[in-house]
Tab-separated table of C-alpha atoms in Angstrom:
chain	number	residue	atom	x	y	z
A	293	THR	CA	-8.967	71.027	52.649
A	294	TYR	CA	-5.404	72.270	52.136
A	295	ASN	CA	-6.499	75.919	52.328
A	296	LEU	CA	-8.519	75.218	55.459
A	297	LEU	CA	-5.551	73.517	57.119
A	298	LYS	CA	-3.375	76.466	56.183
A	299	SER	CA	-5.880	78.824	57.809
A	300	LEU	CA	-6.188	76.676	60.959
A	301	LYS	CA	-2.409	76.650	61.418
A	302	LYS	CA	-2.532	80.395	61.976
A	303	ILE	CA	-4.975	79.978	64.872
A	304	LYS	CA	-3.298	78.970	68.130
A	305	SER	CA	-6.005	77.014	69.902
A	306	LYS	CA	-5.740	73.564	71.458
A	307	GLN	CA	-9.404	72.970	70.626
A	308	LEU	CA	-8.402	72.736	66.958
A	309	TYR	CA	-6.159	69.686	67.444
A	310	PHE	CA	-9.091	67.339	66.816
A	311	TYR	CA	-10.307	69.124	63.684
A	312	ARG	CA	-6.800	69.338	62.246
A	313	ALA	CA	-6.404	65.600	62.812
A	314	LEU	CA	-9.598	64.853	60.865
A	315	LEU	CA	-8.612	67.157	58.026
A	316	TYR	CA	-5.188	65.519	57.780
A	317	LEU	CA	-6.918	62.137	57.568
A	318	ARG	CA	-9.140	63.604	54.838
A	319	ILE	CA	-6.019	64.040	52.677
A	320	TYR	CA	-4.351	60.787	53.841
A	321	SER	CA	-1.664	62.652	55.805
A	322	PHE	CA	-1.368	60.030	58.535
A	323	GLY	CA	1.722	61.285	60.401
A	324	PRO	CA	0.480	64.806	61.182
A	325	ALA	CA	-2.995	63.374	61.932
A	326	ALA	CA	-1.532	60.984	64.519
A	327	ALA	CA	0.389	63.809	66.213
A	328	GLN	CA	-2.644	66.103	66.317
A	329	MET	CA	-4.924	63.350	67.656
A	330	ARG	CA	-2.469	62.515	70.446
A	331	ARG	CA	-2.223	66.194	71.448
A	332	TYR	CA	-6.025	66.490	71.485
A	333	PHE	CA	-6.587	63.561	73.828
A	334	SER	CA	-3.719	64.685	76.086
A	335	TRP	CA	-5.304	68.131	76.270
A	336	ILE	CA	-8.668	66.699	77.433
A	337	GLY	CA	-6.928	64.522	80.037
A	338	MET	CA	-6.993	61.174	78.190
A	339	PRO	CA	-3.335	60.520	77.243
A	340	ALA	CA	-3.807	56.747	77.039
A	341	ALA	CA	-6.569	57.191	74.425
A	342	GLY	CA	-4.283	59.578	72.555
A	343	GLU	CA	-1.535	56.949	72.399
A	344	ARG	CA	-3.997	54.314	71.165
A	345	TRP	CA	-5.279	56.560	68.402
A	346	GLU	CA	-1.748	57.528	67.395
A	347	LYS	CA	-0.855	53.846	67.024
A	348	ARG	CA	-4.056	53.117	65.083
A	349	ILE	CA	-3.485	55.960	62.634
A	350	LEU	CA	0.129	54.977	61.981
A	351	ALA	CA	-0.919	51.318	61.685
A	352	ALA	CA	-3.589	52.335	59.124
A	353	GLN	CA	-0.881	54.103	57.128
A	354	LYS	CA	1.234	50.905	57.013
A	355	LEU	CA	-1.746	48.706	56.164
A	356	THR	CA	-2.747	51.007	53.310
A	357	SER	CA	0.792	50.897	51.949
A	358	ASP	CA	1.004	47.107	52.227
A	359	ILE	CA	-2.327	46.596	50.433
A	360	ASN	CA	-1.407	49.009	47.645
A	361	LYS	CA	1.872	47.136	47.135
A	362	GLY	CA	0.146	43.729	47.344
A	363	GLU	CA	2.449	42.571	50.114
A	364	GLY	CA	1.637	39.584	52.338
A	365	SER	CA	-0.469	36.467	51.863
A	366	TRP	CA	-4.093	36.513	50.696
A	367	ALA	CA	-5.320	35.846	54.239
A	368	SER	CA	-3.220	38.645	55.713
A	369	GLN	CA	-4.450	41.089	53.060
A	370	VAL	CA	-8.073	40.239	53.863
A	371	MET	CA	-7.364	40.839	57.552
A	372	SER	CA	-5.691	44.149	56.660
A	373	VAL	CA	-8.739	45.255	54.656
A	374	ALA	CA	-10.979	44.372	57.612
A	375	ALA	CA	-8.743	46.395	59.951
A	376	LEU	CA	-8.896	49.390	57.595
A	377	TRP	CA	-12.694	49.161	57.495
A	378	GLN	CA	-12.804	49.250	61.301
A	379	PHE	CA	-10.419	52.217	61.326
A	380	TRP	CA	-12.308	54.363	58.819
A	381	ARG	CA	-15.660	53.389	60.346
A	382	ASP	CA	-14.489	54.588	63.773
A	383	VAL	CA	-13.098	57.819	62.283
A	384	ALA	CA	-16.405	58.395	60.485
A	385	TYR	CA	-18.383	57.869	63.683
A	386	MET	CA	-16.232	60.516	65.391
A	387	VAL	CA	-17.805	62.993	62.943
A	388	SER	CA	-21.304	61.531	62.586
A	389	PRO	CA	-23.116	58.176	62.561
A	390	PRO	CA	-24.614	57.200	59.172
A	391	SER	CA	-27.586	59.384	58.197
A	392	SER	CA	-28.925	61.267	55.191
A	393	TYR	CA	-27.892	64.571	56.759
A	394	MET	CA	-24.255	63.794	57.542
A	395	PRO	CA	-21.792	66.664	56.982
A	396	PRO	CA	-19.529	66.270	53.933
A	397	LEU	CA	-16.518	65.163	56.000
A	398	ALA	CA	-18.535	62.314	57.508
A	399	TRP	CA	-19.642	61.226	54.021
A	400	THR	CA	-15.969	61.105	52.960
A	401	PHE	CA	-14.984	58.790	55.809
A	402	HIS	CA	-18.078	56.597	55.427
A	403	PHE	CA	-17.304	56.265	51.698
A	404	ARG	CA	-13.886	54.880	52.634
A	405	ALA	CA	-15.350	52.554	55.251
A	406	PHE	CA	-17.924	51.335	52.691
A	407	HIS	CA	-15.133	50.663	50.197
A	408	TYR	CA	-13.162	48.445	52.551
A	409	ALA	CA	-16.287	46.760	53.927
A	410	ARG	CA	-17.329	45.844	50.381
A	411	MET	CA	-13.897	44.353	49.679
A	412	PHE	CA	-13.993	41.818	52.525
A	413	ALA	CA	-17.539	41.584	53.955
A	414	GLY	CA	-19.408	42.384	50.754
A	415	ASP	CA	-17.879	39.618	48.684
A	416	PRO	CA	-18.317	36.125	50.220
A	417	LYS	CA	-15.838	34.685	47.690
A	418	VAL	CA	-12.899	36.157	49.637
A	419	GLY	CA	-13.816	34.107	52.722
A	420	SER	CA	-14.950	35.121	56.191
A	421	VAL	CA	-12.938	36.748	58.944
A	422	PRO	CA	-14.038	37.592	62.517
A	423	ALA	CA	-15.129	41.082	61.437
A	424	SER	CA	-17.292	39.863	58.512
A	425	PRO	CA	-20.707	39.815	60.318
A	426	LYS	CA	-20.259	43.382	61.607
A	427	GLY	CA	-18.950	44.450	58.215
A	428	ARG	CA	-22.076	43.101	56.491
A	429	GLN	CA	-24.288	44.831	59.021
A	430	TYR	CA	-22.468	48.098	58.311
A	431	LEU	CA	-22.945	47.606	54.562
A	432	LYS	CA	-26.695	47.065	55.058
A	433	GLU	CA	-26.838	50.295	57.074
A	434	VAL	CA	-24.786	52.534	54.804
A	435	PHE	CA	-25.560	51.194	51.322
A	436	PRO	CA	-29.150	52.579	51.143
A	437	LEU	CA	-27.918	56.036	52.218
A	438	ILE	CA	-25.266	56.154	49.498
A	439	ALA	CA	-27.578	54.659	46.848
A	440	ALA	CA	-30.209	57.332	47.602
A	441	ARG	CA	-27.854	60.152	46.554
A	442	PRO	CA	-27.606	61.194	42.869
A	443	TRP	CA	-24.960	58.779	41.641
A	444	TRP	CA	-23.326	61.279	39.274
A	445	SER	CA	-22.429	63.445	42.295
A	446	LEU	CA	-20.472	60.625	43.964
A	447	PRO	CA	-16.724	60.133	43.465
A	448	TYR	CA	-16.120	57.640	40.672
A	449	GLU	CA	-14.600	55.033	42.990
A	450	VAL	CA	-17.733	55.204	45.172
A	451	GLN	CA	-19.943	54.728	42.108
A	452	TYR	CA	-17.921	51.616	41.273
A	453	ASP	CA	-18.265	50.263	44.829
A	454	LEU	CA	-21.998	50.966	44.734
A	455	VAL	CA	-22.717	49.205	41.435
A	456	THR	CA	-20.416	46.279	42.280
A	457	PHE	CA	-21.965	45.724	45.690
A	458	MET	CA	-25.468	45.891	44.217
A	459	GLY	CA	-24.627	43.006	41.909
A	460	ILE	CA	-23.058	40.994	44.718
A	461	ILE	CA	-25.968	41.195	47.149
A	462	ARG	CA	-28.430	40.100	44.475
A	463	SER	CA	-26.363	36.967	43.825
A	464	TRP	CA	-25.390	36.311	47.458
A	465	ASN	CA	-28.571	37.475	49.191
A	466	ARG	CA	-28.408	34.763	51.871
A	467	TYR	CA	-25.482	36.613	53.461
A	468	PHE	CA	-27.582	39.793	53.766
A	469	GLY	CA	-30.854	38.575	55.224
A	470	GLY	CA	-32.379	36.745	52.271
A	471	ARG	CA	-34.032	37.754	49.002
A	472	ARG	CA	-36.801	39.891	50.530
A	473	ALA	CA	-34.379	41.848	52.744
A	474	VAL	CA	-32.102	42.495	49.766
A	475	GLN	CA	-35.012	43.705	47.609
A	476	GLU	CA	-35.773	46.297	50.295
A	477	LEU	CA	-32.156	47.499	50.204
A	478	ILE	CA	-31.908	47.897	46.430
A	479	PRO	CA	-33.345	51.156	44.984
A	480	SER	CA	-36.338	51.043	42.625
A	481	LEU	CA	-35.841	50.238	38.948
A	482	ALA	CA	-36.676	53.827	37.966
A	483	TRP	CA	-34.043	55.229	40.330
A	484	ARG	CA	-31.427	52.727	39.131
A	485	VAL	CA	-31.874	53.392	35.409
A	486	VAL	CA	-31.920	57.180	35.875
A	487	SER	CA	-28.875	57.060	38.171
A	488	LEU	CA	-26.930	54.816	35.792
A	489	ALA	CA	-27.687	57.072	32.825
A	490	ALA	CA	-26.788	60.238	34.721
A	491	SER	CA	-23.469	58.729	35.838
A	492	TYR	CA	-22.366	57.993	32.240
A	493	ARG	CA	-23.560	54.384	32.161
A	494	LEU	CA	-26.304	55.004	29.599
A	495	THR	CA	-25.775	51.721	27.716
A	496	THR	CA	-26.193	49.757	30.951
A	497	ALA	CA	-29.317	51.751	31.824
A	498	LEU	CA	-30.906	51.081	28.423
A	499	LYS	CA	-30.147	47.353	28.684
A	500	LEU	CA	-31.823	47.332	32.097
A	501	VAL	CA	-34.949	48.947	30.629
A	502	GLU	CA	-34.992	46.409	27.786
A	503	LYS	CA	-34.644	43.573	30.275
A	504	ASN	CA	-37.662	44.866	32.217
A	505	GLY	CA	-40.159	45.285	29.375
A	506	ARG	CA	-39.089	48.478	27.559
A	507	ASP	CA	-41.508	50.755	29.402
A	508	PRO	CA	-41.604	54.006	27.346
A	509	ASN	CA	-42.166	56.060	30.494
A	510	MET	CA	-38.857	54.729	31.820
A	511	TYR	CA	-37.157	56.121	28.727
A	512	VAL	CA	-38.840	59.469	29.392
A	513	LYS	CA	-37.478	59.521	32.955
A	514	ILE	CA	-33.963	58.836	31.707
A	515	GLY	CA	-34.289	61.533	29.049
A	516	LEU	CA	-35.548	64.136	31.496
A	517	ALA	CA	-32.687	63.361	33.908
A	518	LEU	CA	-30.129	63.739	31.128
A	519	ALA	CA	-31.740	66.990	29.983
A	520	ARG	CA	-31.469	68.416	33.502
A	521	LEU	CA	-27.744	67.718	33.355
A	522	GLY	CA	-27.420	69.412	29.962
A	523	ARG	CA	-26.681	66.202	28.044
A	524	TRP	CA	-29.178	67.039	25.307
A	525	CYS	CA	-28.023	64.660	22.568
A	526	ASP	CA	-28.093	61.685	24.904
A	527	ALA	CA	-31.510	62.884	26.084
A	528	ALA	CA	-32.733	63.186	22.496
A	529	ARG	CA	-31.550	59.654	21.719
A	530	VAL	CA	-33.504	58.243	24.653
A	531	MET	CA	-36.540	60.462	24.007
A	532	GLU	CA	-36.792	59.059	20.483
A	533	LEU	CA	-36.978	55.572	22.000
A	534	ALA	CA	-39.799	56.872	24.223
A	535	ARG	CA	-41.705	58.216	21.200
A	536	GLU	CA	-41.240	54.957	19.313
A	537	GLY	CA	-42.614	53.138	22.352
A	538	GLY	CA	-45.752	55.308	22.382
A	539	ALA	CA	-44.993	57.696	25.253
A	540	ASP	CA	-47.842	60.204	25.268
A	541	GLU	CA	-46.658	62.423	28.151
A	542	HIS	CA	-43.902	65.035	28.386
A	543	THR	CA	-44.121	65.641	24.634
A	544	GLU	CA	-42.947	69.230	25.076
A	545	GLN	CA	-39.804	68.045	26.928
A	546	ILE	CA	-39.168	65.437	24.232
A	547	ALA	CA	-39.461	68.144	21.564
A	548	ARG	CA	-37.131	70.408	23.549
A	549	ALA	CA	-34.421	67.727	23.701
A	550	LEU	CA	-34.747	66.993	19.982
A	551	LEU	CA	-34.513	70.720	19.171
A	552	GLU	CA	-31.422	71.162	21.347
A	553	CYS	CA	-29.703	68.352	19.472
A	554	GLY	CA	-30.882	69.463	16.028
A	555	LYS	CA	-33.100	66.427	15.468
A	556	LEU	CA	-36.356	68.380	15.091
A	557	ASP	CA	-36.870	71.018	12.393
A	558	PRO	CA	-38.974	73.927	13.719
A	559	SER	CA	-39.666	75.121	10.156
A	560	GLU	CA	-41.870	72.074	9.652
A	561	GLU	CA	-45.376	71.904	11.082
A	562	LEU	CA	-45.182	70.921	14.758
A	563	GLU	CA	-47.798	69.304	16.926
A	564	GLU	CA	-49.277	71.388	19.756
A	565	ASP	CA	-47.098	69.906	22.490
A	566	GLU	CA	-44.017	70.054	20.260
A	567	ASN	CA	-44.797	73.723	19.649
A	568	ILE	CA	-44.734	74.320	23.437
A	569	GLY	CA	-41.304	72.649	23.589
A	570	TYR	CA	-40.211	74.944	20.760
A	571	ALA	CA	-41.408	77.964	22.731
A	572	LEU	CA	-39.413	76.859	25.801
A	573	TYR	CA	-36.386	76.438	23.565
A	574	LEU	CA	-36.870	79.917	22.063
A	575	LEU	CA	-37.196	81.445	25.512
A	576	ASP	CA	-33.893	80.007	26.709
A	577	THR	CA	-32.115	80.987	23.514
A	578	GLY	CA	-33.097	84.638	23.900
A	579	HIS	CA	-35.991	84.801	21.425
A	580	ALA	CA	-38.559	85.921	23.985
A	581	ALA	CA	-40.877	87.652	21.464
A	582	LYS	CA	-41.387	84.467	19.418
A	583	ALA	CA	-41.836	82.417	22.600
A	584	LEU	CA	-44.398	84.936	23.887
A	585	ALA	CA	-46.426	84.709	20.669
A	586	ILE	CA	-46.613	80.891	20.884
A	587	LEU	CA	-47.342	80.689	24.625
A	588	SER	CA	-49.936	83.472	24.599
A	589	ALA	CA	-51.984	81.541	22.048
A	590	ILE	CA	-52.480	78.642	24.469
A	591	PRO	CA	-55.896	78.812	26.164
A	592	LYS	CA	-55.711	79.651	29.882
A	593	ASN	CA	-57.448	76.438	30.907
A	594	ALA	CA	-54.818	74.407	29.004
A	595	ARG	CA	-51.764	76.043	30.611
A	596	THR	CA	-49.779	73.877	32.984
A	597	PRO	CA	-47.791	75.556	35.795
A	598	GLU	CA	-44.640	75.155	33.682
A	599	ILE	CA	-46.262	76.871	30.689
A	600	SER	CA	-47.646	79.686	32.874
A	601	PHE	CA	-44.205	80.329	34.352
A	602	ALA	CA	-42.563	80.287	30.903
A	603	LEU	CA	-45.198	82.770	29.704
A	604	LEU	CA	-44.400	85.006	32.676
A	605	ARG	CA	-40.672	84.877	31.880
A	606	ALA	CA	-41.330	85.811	28.277
A	607	SER	CA	-43.641	88.652	29.354
A	608	LEU	CA	-40.984	90.009	31.723
A	609	ALA	CA	-38.342	89.871	28.981
A	610	GLU	CA	-40.637	91.804	26.628
A	611	ASN	CA	-41.757	94.280	29.333
A	612	VAL	CA	-45.409	93.325	28.978
A	613	PRO	CA	-47.573	95.586	31.229
A	614	GLY	CA	-48.611	93.835	34.431
A	615	ALA	CA	-45.910	91.126	34.200
A	616	GLN	CA	-43.965	92.524	37.167
A	617	ASN	CA	-47.097	92.580	39.332
A	618	GLU	CA	-47.870	89.012	38.286
A	619	LEU	CA	-44.358	87.968	39.336
A	620	LEU	CA	-44.776	89.632	42.743
A	621	LYS	CA	-48.084	87.826	43.254
A	622	LEU	CA	-46.757	84.460	42.091
A	623	ALA	CA	-43.584	84.704	44.213
A	624	LYS	CA	-45.617	84.301	47.409
A	625	ASN	CA	-46.335	80.625	46.682
A	626	ASP	CA	-44.113	79.576	43.776
A	627	GLU	CA	-40.435	78.863	44.440
A	628	LYS	CA	-39.238	79.379	40.863
A	629	ALA	CA	-40.947	82.767	40.714
A	630	ARG	CA	-39.548	83.653	44.134
A	631	LEU	CA	-35.977	82.893	43.089
A	632	LEU	CA	-36.424	84.771	39.794
A	633	LEU	CA	-37.646	87.825	41.683
A	634	ALA	CA	-34.853	87.518	44.260
A	635	ASP	CA	-32.225	87.394	41.499
A	636	ALA	CA	-33.603	90.632	40.068
A	637	MET	CA	-33.634	92.195	43.546
A	638	VAL	CA	-29.974	91.289	44.087
A	639	ALA	CA	-29.073	92.875	40.734
A	640	SER	CA	-30.932	96.064	41.717
A	641	LYS	CA	-29.303	96.048	45.209
A	642	ALA	CA	-32.582	95.821	47.100
A	643	PRO	CA	-32.339	96.002	50.932
A	644	PHE	CA	-31.051	92.785	52.495
A	645	ASP	CA	-33.954	92.553	54.969
A	646	THR	CA	-36.491	92.732	52.117
A	647	LEU	CA	-34.642	90.043	50.226
A	648	TYR	CA	-34.408	87.822	53.303
A	649	ASP	CA	-38.144	88.150	54.032
A	650	LEU	CA	-38.874	87.064	50.450
A	651	LEU	CA	-36.533	84.040	50.556
A	652	VAL	CA	-37.413	82.639	53.996
A	653	PRO	CA	-39.848	80.011	52.589
A	654	SER	CA	-37.135	78.707	50.245
A	655	LEU	CA	-34.136	78.519	52.581
A	656	TYR	CA	-34.625	74.868	53.466
A	657	GLY	CA	-36.419	73.643	50.345
A	658	LYS	CA	-34.979	71.688	47.426
A	659	LYS	CA	-33.459	74.858	45.999
A	660	GLY	CA	-32.416	76.269	49.358
A	661	ALA	CA	-28.816	76.503	48.159
A	662	LEU	CA	-29.811	79.154	45.608
A	663	ALA	CA	-31.687	81.129	48.254
A	664	TRP	CA	-28.652	81.138	50.572
A	665	ALA	CA	-26.396	82.070	47.648
A	666	LEU	CA	-28.545	85.086	46.773
A	667	LEU	CA	-28.370	86.250	50.382
A	668	ALA	CA	-24.591	85.728	50.344
A	669	ILE	CA	-24.174	87.763	47.139
A	670	ARG	CA	-26.264	90.627	48.484
A	671	SER	CA	-24.564	90.719	51.902
A	672	GLY	CA	-21.038	89.788	50.831
A	673	SER	CA	-20.989	87.151	53.589
A	674	ARG	CA	-18.745	84.194	52.807
A	675	MET	CA	-20.339	82.320	55.691
A	676	LEU	CA	-23.696	82.430	53.890
A	677	TYR	CA	-22.006	81.294	50.685
A	678	LEU	CA	-20.498	78.268	52.455
A	679	LYS	CA	-23.962	77.529	53.833
A	680	ALA	CA	-25.266	77.567	50.244
A	681	VAL	CA	-22.590	75.110	49.087
A	682	ASP	CA	-23.220	72.855	52.077
A	683	GLN	CA	-26.946	72.865	51.285
A	684	ALA	CA	-26.249	72.110	47.626
A	685	TRP	CA	-24.395	68.886	48.395
A	686	PHE	CA	-27.559	67.551	50.015
A	687	ASN	CA	-29.345	68.151	46.702
A	688	PRO	CA	-26.577	67.960	44.059
A	689	ASP	CA	-28.988	68.536	41.144
A	690	VAL	CA	-28.938	72.233	42.051
A	691	LEU	CA	-25.126	72.556	41.781
A	692	PRO	CA	-25.003	73.660	38.094
A	693	ALA	CA	-27.547	76.403	38.825
A	694	LEU	CA	-25.551	77.488	41.890
A	695	LEU	CA	-22.345	77.751	39.865
A	696	ASN	CA	-24.140	79.707	37.136
A	697	LEU	CA	-25.600	82.122	39.714
A	698	MET	CA	-22.237	82.788	41.376
A	699	ALA	CA	-20.456	83.171	38.016
A	700	ARG	CA	-23.036	85.635	36.671
A	701	HIS	CA	-22.791	87.856	39.735
A	702	GLY	CA	-18.999	87.537	40.030
A	703	ALA	CA	-19.221	86.888	43.774
A	704	PHE	CA	-16.563	85.082	45.844
A	705	PRO	CA	-14.374	84.404	42.786
A	706	GLU	CA	-11.856	82.033	44.415
A	707	ASP	CA	-14.579	79.917	45.997
A	708	THR	CA	-16.549	79.919	42.761
A	709	LEU	CA	-13.438	78.767	40.879
A	710	ALA	CA	-13.049	75.838	43.304
A	711	LEU	CA	-16.705	74.903	42.766
A	712	ALA	CA	-16.258	75.196	38.987
A	713	GLN	CA	-13.298	72.810	39.072
A	714	ARG	CA	-15.221	70.234	41.106
A	715	LEU	CA	-18.288	70.406	38.865
A	716	HIS	CA	-16.199	70.011	35.724
A	717	ALA	CA	-15.031	66.646	37.090
A	718	LEU	CA	-18.615	65.603	37.843
A	719	LEU	CA	-20.317	67.020	34.725
A	720	PRO	CA	-17.678	67.235	31.979
A	721	TYR	CA	-20.260	67.386	29.161
A	722	SER	CA	-22.600	70.013	30.600
A	723	ALA	CA	-22.812	73.094	28.368
A	724	ARG	CA	-24.166	75.111	31.305
A	725	VAL	CA	-21.198	74.199	33.492
A	726	SER	CA	-18.772	74.991	30.659
A	727	TYR	CA	-20.406	78.401	30.134
A	728	SER	CA	-20.200	79.178	33.845
A	729	ARG	CA	-16.551	78.065	33.956
A	730	ALA	CA	-15.790	80.327	30.994
A	731	LEU	CA	-17.278	83.270	32.916
A	732	VAL	CA	-15.147	82.461	35.955
A	733	PHE	CA	-11.935	82.095	33.930
A	734	LEU	CA	-12.653	85.341	32.087
A	735	ARG	CA	-12.900	87.185	35.410
A	736	PHE	CA	-9.571	85.684	36.468
A	737	GLY	CA	-7.926	86.700	33.183
A	738	ALA	CA	-7.289	83.066	32.209
A	739	LEU	CA	-8.344	83.815	28.649
A	740	ASP	CA	-7.126	80.627	26.938
A	741	ARG	CA	-9.037	78.498	29.413
A	742	ALA	CA	-12.085	80.765	29.080
A	743	GLU	CA	-11.997	80.335	25.298
A	744	ALA	CA	-11.662	76.562	25.593
A	745	GLU	CA	-14.664	76.358	27.913
A	746	ILE	CA	-16.943	78.608	25.865
A	747	ASN	CA	-16.030	76.616	22.739
A	748	ARG	CA	-16.976	73.471	24.615
A	749	ALA	CA	-20.356	75.022	25.514
A	750	LEU	CA	-20.970	76.243	21.946
A	751	ALA	CA	-20.204	72.791	20.562
A	752	GLN	CA	-23.356	71.607	22.305
A	753	ARG	CA	-25.473	74.758	22.027
A	754	PRO	CA	-24.246	76.696	18.986
A	755	ALA	CA	-27.252	79.026	18.776
A	756	TYR	CA	-27.346	80.348	22.352
A	757	PRO	CA	-27.037	84.159	22.234
A	758	SER	CA	-25.549	84.401	25.736
A	759	TYR	CA	-22.850	81.893	24.779
A	760	LEU	CA	-22.089	83.776	21.574
A	761	ARG	CA	-21.854	87.067	23.474
A	762	LEU	CA	-19.403	85.544	25.936
A	763	LYS	CA	-17.320	84.153	23.052
A	764	LYS	CA	-17.084	87.673	21.591
A	765	ALA	CA	-16.128	89.073	25.018
A	766	VAL	CA	-13.321	86.518	25.334
A	767	ILE	CA	-12.037	87.315	21.824
A	768	ARG	CA	-12.062	91.063	22.607
A	769	ALA	CA	-10.213	90.458	25.882
A	770	LYS	CA	-7.562	88.354	24.121
A	771	SER	CA	-7.146	91.024	21.442
A	772	ALA	CA	-6.771	93.747	24.078
A	773	GLN	CA	-4.235	91.618	25.954
A	774	LYS	CA	-2.235	91.030	22.788
A	775	ASN	CA	-2.237	94.745	21.910
A	776	SER	CA	-1.107	95.722	25.414
A	777	VAL	CA	1.851	93.303	25.180
A	778	THR	CA	2.772	94.612	21.722
A	779	ASN	CA	2.665	98.209	22.918
């Protein structure tokens, strides 16, 4: 936001008054926001509206200060919170009404409005004020939209508001349309337990599963979600609960999590599904030949799409004849194969038009952010990169893969560094994020930080060849730096 404001200051255009005002509000810079908003409305011939907005913005600044200091009586503080909800709600609506496809700036303002609405309208114990009915209606409208996003990708204070409000409406359902209406607002049990676990509330998630009958498949869902975020030891812990409960599906994923955390010995005799999990583990740790031997032995009629794709990856790594043709054929209908092929095409500097034609079916899918990023890397267009990031925030699960892609190709280093910093705050225990951050820091010459990050990644995945190679590269770079200073 600060860099964008700095860039906009260099552009002399009255049309930018409005956008500067919103960006100043984004960083709680009320004074400049009030001045910019007044100039905007004066420019469009509505000076009276400009004066009103200037007064509202400056009043919001004072109210925020008073609440933070705890000044005034209880009743006046409740009224102040209600006024701040109305302010941030109106600012949010200037960008976009509540919807699943709001731009990031609109989400930011609606998060703030939700926070203040929860404080006065979402908790009947504080008492009612004139704005309470509208505040509760707003909460009913916005809460499902926020709860539907991956909770780990939300700012921590929003996660707190979300979980707190969920408990309140279950206890005080008569204020929100009754028990049936509240049940429709609250996400499913599966979504809640997975979201709680992914947002570092694993103990709470496990207690919720216990309270609802200890369904082993629920444990599997939690474990798979944790594995996707690179939290293998937590995943292994939950997967063991699933096995004890008799879970008979996803055995290969359970084995993979246990292997990653060192809780399954591959030297012992493994069951068939566990052997598949071992092959997937070998493939990702750079032992493609061993993985190929295991996967090739599986009968064709027993191969799931995941196994077939893993076999293709192993065949490509070992240069098996016909593997490239198989990838080309599979890429027409399979998104994972398409992105794998596109990555190779970017590395070989294939023509942009050819790459674009290949990626068209993926541009607006679940992994559309990766497709846009590949186009951005090949073309050098920062606009396409920003489109990729924007797309990723609508499906945050793809963010670690996006960071890894940008770090590997060394594209848009400053933007990639900003993304790396944000993801570290969201996923501090992800080995994949730490590895990608180490790559970024190495390119910037921040060798101490690169070493710290690769050590963090190796602490979770000590056997990964790519991690070990990066550790050696960092050590060599530090040695060269030390020698150059000495000389």
